[in-house]
mmCIF file of C-alpha atoms in Angstrom:
data_model
loop_
_atom_site.group_PDB
_atom_site.id
_atom_site.type_symbol
_atom_site.label_atom_id
_atom_site.label_comp_id
_atom_site.label_asym_id
_atom_site.label_seq_id
_atom_site.Cartn_x
_atom_site.Cartn_y
_atom_site.Cartn_z
ATOM 1 C CA MET A 40 112.703 106.226 122.118
ATOM 2 C CA PHE A 41 112.719 103.602 119.375
ATOM 3 C CA VAL A 42 112.062 99.862 119.151
ATOM 4 C CA THR A 43 113.068 97.183 116.665
ATOM 5 C CA THR A 44 110.825 95.998 113.858
ATOM 6 C CA GLY A 45 110.548 92.685 115.701
ATOM 7 C CA GLN A 46 109.318 94.396 118.866
ATOM 8 C CA ALA A 47 106.872 96.487 116.826
ATOM 9 C CA GLY A 48 105.611 93.357 115.088
ATOM 10 C CA SER A 49 105.069 91.534 118.361
ATOM 11 C CA ALA A 50 103.105 94.475 119.744
ATOM 12 C CA LEU A 51 100.977 94.837 116.604
ATOM 13 C CA GLY A 52 100.465 91.121 115.976
ATOM 14 C CA CYS A 53 102.270 90.962 112.640
ATOM 15 C CA SER A 54 105.567 89.799 111.159
ATOM 16 C CA ILE A 55 108.784 91.758 110.668
ATOM 17 C CA PRO A 56 108.265 91.864 106.855
ATOM 18 C CA THR A 57 104.797 93.316 107.439
ATOM 19 C CA VAL A 58 106.212 96.000 109.743
ATOM 20 C CA LYS A 59 108.796 96.836 107.073
ATOM 21 C CA LYS A 60 105.991 97.035 104.512
ATOM 22 C CA LEU A 61 104.154 99.471 106.803
ATOM 23 C CA ILE A 62 107.285 101.580 107.167
ATOM 24 C CA GLY A 63 107.763 101.525 103.390
ATOM 25 C CA THR A 64 104.398 103.191 102.817
ATOM 26 C CA GLY A 65 105.481 106.325 104.693
ATOM 27 C CA VAL A 66 102.469 106.372 107.037
ATOM 28 C CA VAL A 67 104.561 106.027 110.209
ATOM 29 C CA PRO A 68 106.188 109.383 111.052
ATOM 30 C CA GLY A 69 109.628 109.641 112.618
ATOM 31 C CA VAL A 70 111.040 106.317 111.418
ATOM 32 C CA ARG A 71 114.823 106.099 111.482
ATOM 33 C CA ASP A 72 116.591 105.419 108.203
ATOM 34 C CA ALA A 73 119.128 102.974 109.612
ATOM 35 C CA GLY A 74 120.062 100.974 112.669
ATOM 36 C CA ARG A 75 118.453 98.152 114.600
ATOM 37 C CA GLN A 76 115.921 100.286 116.468
ATOM 38 C CA VAL A 77 114.017 102.230 113.837
ATOM 39 C CA PHE A 78 110.320 102.254 114.850
ATOM 40 C CA PRO A 79 109.280 105.187 117.083
ATOM 41 C CA PHE A 80 107.818 103.970 120.362
ATOM 42 C CA SER A 81 105.320 106.836 120.397
ATOM 43 C CA ALA A 82 104.050 105.751 116.960
ATOM 44 C CA LEU A 83 103.754 102.157 118.174
ATOM 45 C CA GLN A 84 101.663 103.279 121.132
ATOM 46 C CA ALA A 85 99.398 105.305 118.836
ATOM 47 C CA LEU A 86 98.899 102.348 116.481
ATOM 48 C CA GLN A 87 98.078 100.010 119.360
ATOM 49 C CA GLN A 88 95.247 102.369 120.315
ATOM 50 C CA ARG A 89 93.642 102.469 116.865
ATOM 51 C CA PRO A 90 90.106 101.046 117.075
ATOM 52 C CA ALA A 91 88.872 98.042 115.142
ATOM 53 C CA ALA A 92 86.796 98.817 112.066
ATOM 54 C CA ASP A 93 83.045 98.719 112.609
ATOM 55 C CA LEU A 94 81.671 97.431 109.319
ATOM 56 C CA THR A 95 78.042 97.180 110.385
ATOM 57 C CA ALA A 96 77.286 100.513 108.649
ATOM 58 C CA VAL A 97 78.345 99.051 105.286
ATOM 59 C CA GLY A 98 74.971 97.357 104.905
ATOM 60 C CA ALA A 99 76.272 94.096 103.428
ATOM 61 C CA GLY A 100 77.128 90.699 104.830
ATOM 62 C CA GLU A 101 80.795 91.006 103.958
ATOM 63 C CA VAL A 102 83.287 93.523 102.664
ATOM 64 C CA ALA A 103 86.227 92.878 100.365
ATOM 65 C CA VAL A 104 89.605 94.162 101.560
ATOM 66 C CA LEU A 105 92.579 95.021 99.356
ATOM 67 C CA ARG A 106 95.774 94.080 101.192
ATOM 68 C CA ALA A 107 98.295 96.453 99.618
ATOM 69 C CA ASP A 108 102.064 96.482 99.490
ATOM 70 C CA ALA A 109 104.369 99.482 99.705
ATOM 71 C CA PRO A 110 104.612 101.269 96.336
ATOM 72 C CA ALA A 111 106.597 99.695 93.525
ATOM 73 C CA ARG A 112 107.199 100.923 89.989
ATOM 74 C CA VAL A 113 105.515 99.054 87.147
ATOM 75 C CA ASP A 114 105.634 99.367 83.383
ATOM 76 C CA GLU A 115 101.940 99.198 82.551
ATOM 77 C CA PRO A 116 99.567 101.291 80.447
ATOM 78 C CA GLY A 117 97.811 103.866 82.607
ATOM 79 C CA ARG A 118 100.008 103.674 85.684
ATOM 80 C CA GLU A 119 103.597 103.900 86.868
ATOM 81 C CA TRP A 120 103.079 102.569 90.378
ATOM 82 C CA ILE A 121 101.289 99.763 92.150
ATOM 83 C CA GLY A 122 100.561 99.702 95.880
ATOM 84 C CA PHE A 123 100.133 102.387 98.512
ATOM 85 C CA GLY A 124 102.557 105.116 99.569
ATOM 86 C CA THR A 125 102.295 108.627 100.922
ATOM 87 C CA MET A 126 104.786 109.801 98.298
ATOM 88 C CA LEU A 127 102.172 109.214 95.589
ATOM 89 C CA GLY A 128 99.506 111.715 94.585
ATOM 90 C CA ALA A 129 95.787 110.916 94.634
ATOM 91 C CA ALA A 130 95.658 110.054 90.915
ATOM 92 C CA GLN A 131 98.698 107.776 91.228
ATOM 93 C CA LEU A 132 97.186 106.076 94.273
ATOM 94 C CA LEU A 133 93.896 105.422 92.517
ATOM 95 C CA ALA A 134 95.670 103.990 89.466
ATOM 96 C CA GLY A 135 97.862 101.808 91.687
ATOM 97 C CA LEU A 136 94.993 100.419 93.758
ATOM 98 C CA ASN A 137 92.038 99.836 91.426
ATOM 99 C CA GLY A 138 93.381 96.661 89.674
ATOM 100 C CA TRP A 139 94.432 94.273 88.232
ATOM 101 C CA TRP A 140 93.480 91.826 90.982
ATOM 102 C CA ARG A 141 92.463 88.183 91.081
ATOM 103 C CA CYS A 142 89.055 88.394 92.713
ATOM 104 C CA ALA A 143 85.322 87.896 92.318
ATOM 105 C CA PRO A 144 84.480 91.390 91.028
ATOM 106 C CA ALA A 145 80.746 91.245 91.732
ATOM 107 C CA ARG A 146 81.535 90.148 95.268
ATOM 108 C CA VAL A 147 83.958 93.062 95.674
ATOM 109 C CA ALA A 148 81.393 95.527 94.324
ATOM 110 C CA ALA A 149 78.502 94.236 96.445
ATOM 111 C CA ALA A 150 79.390 96.236 99.569
ATOM 112 C CA GLY A 151 80.070 99.400 97.568
ATOM 113 C CA VAL A 152 83.357 100.020 99.345
ATOM 114 C CA LEU A 153 86.866 98.533 99.188
ATOM 115 C CA PRO A 154 89.060 99.312 102.208
ATOM 116 C CA VAL A 155 92.791 99.203 101.467
ATOM 117 C CA THR A 156 94.943 97.893 104.306
ATOM 118 C CA VAL A 157 98.620 97.654 105.109
ATOM 119 C CA ALA A 158 99.534 95.583 108.180
ATOM 120 C CA HIS A 159 95.811 95.380 109.028
ATOM 121 C CA PHE A 160 95.348 99.177 109.141
ATOM 122 C CA VAL A 161 93.013 100.935 106.697
ATOM 123 C CA VAL A 162 95.125 103.437 104.760
ATOM 124 C CA ALA A 163 92.745 104.150 101.853
ATOM 125 C CA VAL A 164 89.153 103.593 100.769
ATOM 126 C CA LEU A 165 87.816 103.022 97.243
ATOM 127 C CA THR A 166 84.158 103.357 96.216
ATOM 128 C CA ASN A 167 82.057 103.237 93.001
ATOM 129 C CA LEU A 168 83.075 99.688 92.151
ATOM 130 C CA ASP A 169 80.209 98.523 89.938
ATOM 131 C CA ASP A 170 82.064 98.736 86.598
ATOM 132 C CA TYR A 171 85.095 96.576 85.877
ATOM 133 C CA ASP A 172 87.234 95.206 83.055
ATOM 134 C CA ALA A 173 88.624 91.692 82.826
ATOM 135 C CA GLN A 174 92.023 90.453 81.720
ATOM 136 C CA GLY A 175 92.497 86.730 81.095
ATOM 137 C CA GLU A 176 90.042 83.916 81.682
ATOM 138 C CA GLY A 177 89.101 81.409 84.339
ATOM 139 C CA ARG A 178 91.342 81.127 87.383
ATOM 140 C CA ASP A 179 93.902 83.438 85.761
ATOM 141 C CA ALA A 180 91.428 86.296 85.230
ATOM 142 C CA ARG A 181 92.270 89.644 86.786
ATOM 143 C CA PHE A 182 89.965 92.615 87.202
ATOM 144 C CA ARG A 183 90.218 96.407 87.267
ATOM 145 C CA PHE A 184 87.499 98.656 88.635
ATOM 146 C CA THR A 185 87.241 101.228 85.863
ATOM 147 C CA LYS A 186 85.213 103.944 87.612
ATOM 148 C CA ALA A 187 86.540 103.526 91.130
ATOM 149 C CA ARG A 188 86.877 106.664 93.245
ATOM 150 C CA LEU A 189 89.472 107.333 95.920
ATOM 151 C CA ALA A 190 87.148 108.287 98.760
ATOM 152 C CA GLY A 191 90.008 108.820 101.172
ATOM 153 C CA TYR A 192 93.565 108.052 102.207
ATOM 154 C CA VAL A 193 95.890 108.870 105.093
ATOM 155 C CA THR A 194 99.426 110.205 105.208
ATOM 156 C CA ASP A 195 99.941 109.719 108.968
ATOM 157 C CA LEU A 196 98.494 106.576 110.477
ATOM 158 C CA THR A 197 99.187 107.714 114.048
ATOM 159 C CA ALA A 198 96.784 110.672 113.626
ATOM 160 C CA PRO A 199 94.662 109.694 110.608
ATOM 161 C CA VAL A 200 92.971 112.474 108.646
ATOM 162 C CA ASN A 201 91.455 112.094 105.185
ATOM 163 C CA ALA A 202 93.976 113.617 102.767
ATOM 164 C CA ALA A 203 91.502 113.387 99.898
ATOM 165 C CA ASP A 204 88.661 115.849 99.325
ATOM 166 C CA PRO A 205 85.748 113.637 98.258
ATOM 167 C CA ALA A 206 82.928 115.466 96.497
ATOM 168 C CA ASP A 207 80.412 112.759 97.374
ATOM 169 C CA PRO A 208 79.089 113.066 100.964
ATOM 170 C CA GLU A 209 78.683 109.294 101.229
ATOM 171 C CA ASP A 210 82.314 108.795 100.182
ATOM 172 C CA ALA A 211 83.354 111.216 102.913
ATOM 173 C CA ARG A 212 81.193 109.445 105.495
ATOM 174 C CA VAL A 213 82.452 105.950 104.710
ATOM 175 C CA ALA A 214 86.074 107.085 104.538
ATOM 176 C CA GLY A 215 85.666 108.808 107.897
ATOM 177 C CA LEU A 216 84.392 105.587 109.448
ATOM 178 C CA LEU A 217 87.174 103.367 108.111
ATOM 179 C CA LEU A 218 90.403 105.327 107.683
ATOM 180 C CA GLY A 219 92.976 104.558 110.354
ATOM 181 C CA THR A 220 91.025 101.677 111.854
ATOM 182 C CA ARG A 221 92.299 98.138 112.321
ATOM 183 C CA LEU A 222 90.775 95.660 109.882
ATOM 184 C CA VAL A 223 92.105 92.117 110.228
ATOM 185 C CA SER A 224 91.969 89.888 107.160
ATOM 186 C CA VAL A 225 93.594 86.657 106.034
ATOM 187 C CA SER A 226 94.068 85.701 102.391
ATOM 188 C CA GLY A 227 96.498 84.001 100.060
ATOM 189 C CA GLY A 228 96.121 86.858 97.566
ATOM 190 C CA PRO A 229 95.622 90.614 97.517
ATOM 191 C CA ILE A 230 91.856 90.461 98.061
ATOM 192 C CA ALA A 231 90.307 89.142 101.262
ATOM 193 C CA TYR A 232 86.647 88.919 102.265
ATOM 194 C CA VAL A 233 85.658 89.844 105.816
ATOM 195 C CA PRO A 234 82.238 89.266 107.444
ATOM 196 C CA THR A 235 80.856 92.640 108.479
ATOM 197 C CA THR A 236 79.226 91.308 111.636
ATOM 198 C CA THR A 237 82.410 90.077 113.327
ATOM 199 C CA THR A 238 85.182 92.474 112.288
ATOM 200 C CA ALA A 239 85.069 94.766 115.308
ATOM 201 C CA ASP A 240 85.650 91.821 117.636
ATOM 202 C CA GLN A 241 88.565 90.258 115.772
ATOM 203 C CA PRO A 242 91.967 90.305 117.487
ATOM 204 C CA ALA A 243 95.044 91.561 115.674
ATOM 205 C CA THR A 244 96.497 88.365 114.230
ATOM 206 C CA GLU A 245 99.077 87.797 111.562
ATOM 207 C CA GLY A 246 97.611 87.503 108.095
ATOM 208 C CA GLU A 247 100.002 89.432 105.809
#
């Protein structure tokens, strides 16, 4: 049984473009390639049951969230792709997610972890964010986290398992807590900031 992207969006609390973005990442198994009804109903049910992220274990007052798009090719030194997609390898994912973003880099680094979301679901987790490079100045400055690690990522959001093999036990612990959870954020750019004390109680509302 399948439903439309509009029906999936209504059930998940997001827009049709956001549902299409989620489909484009490859994390929803069984999606149809064409037609009006393309989103598997069983996958929709599984996503509705994903728990909200509990950020209290982060140990900071807020956590930055990278709101990623489906993968797109770029012509940039050091990477061929930007965004998140299951068709990318771990090295490609890390290169596509660790910058260049408009953000407050010290604020991003403060929590020690950067969850990556698509349609309010955590699909990857970056850690080791203390070092960063800058490009541009003032309001136009963008930042890349030069020593970031990919602590984890998922290839199937309906049954999330860490597809990475983090060597650091803390990376593995944090990724295990966050991957596949629902983490609502609202921002006009790629980086949002979420209070860690209220996240678990937030409803699924449109913000992408």
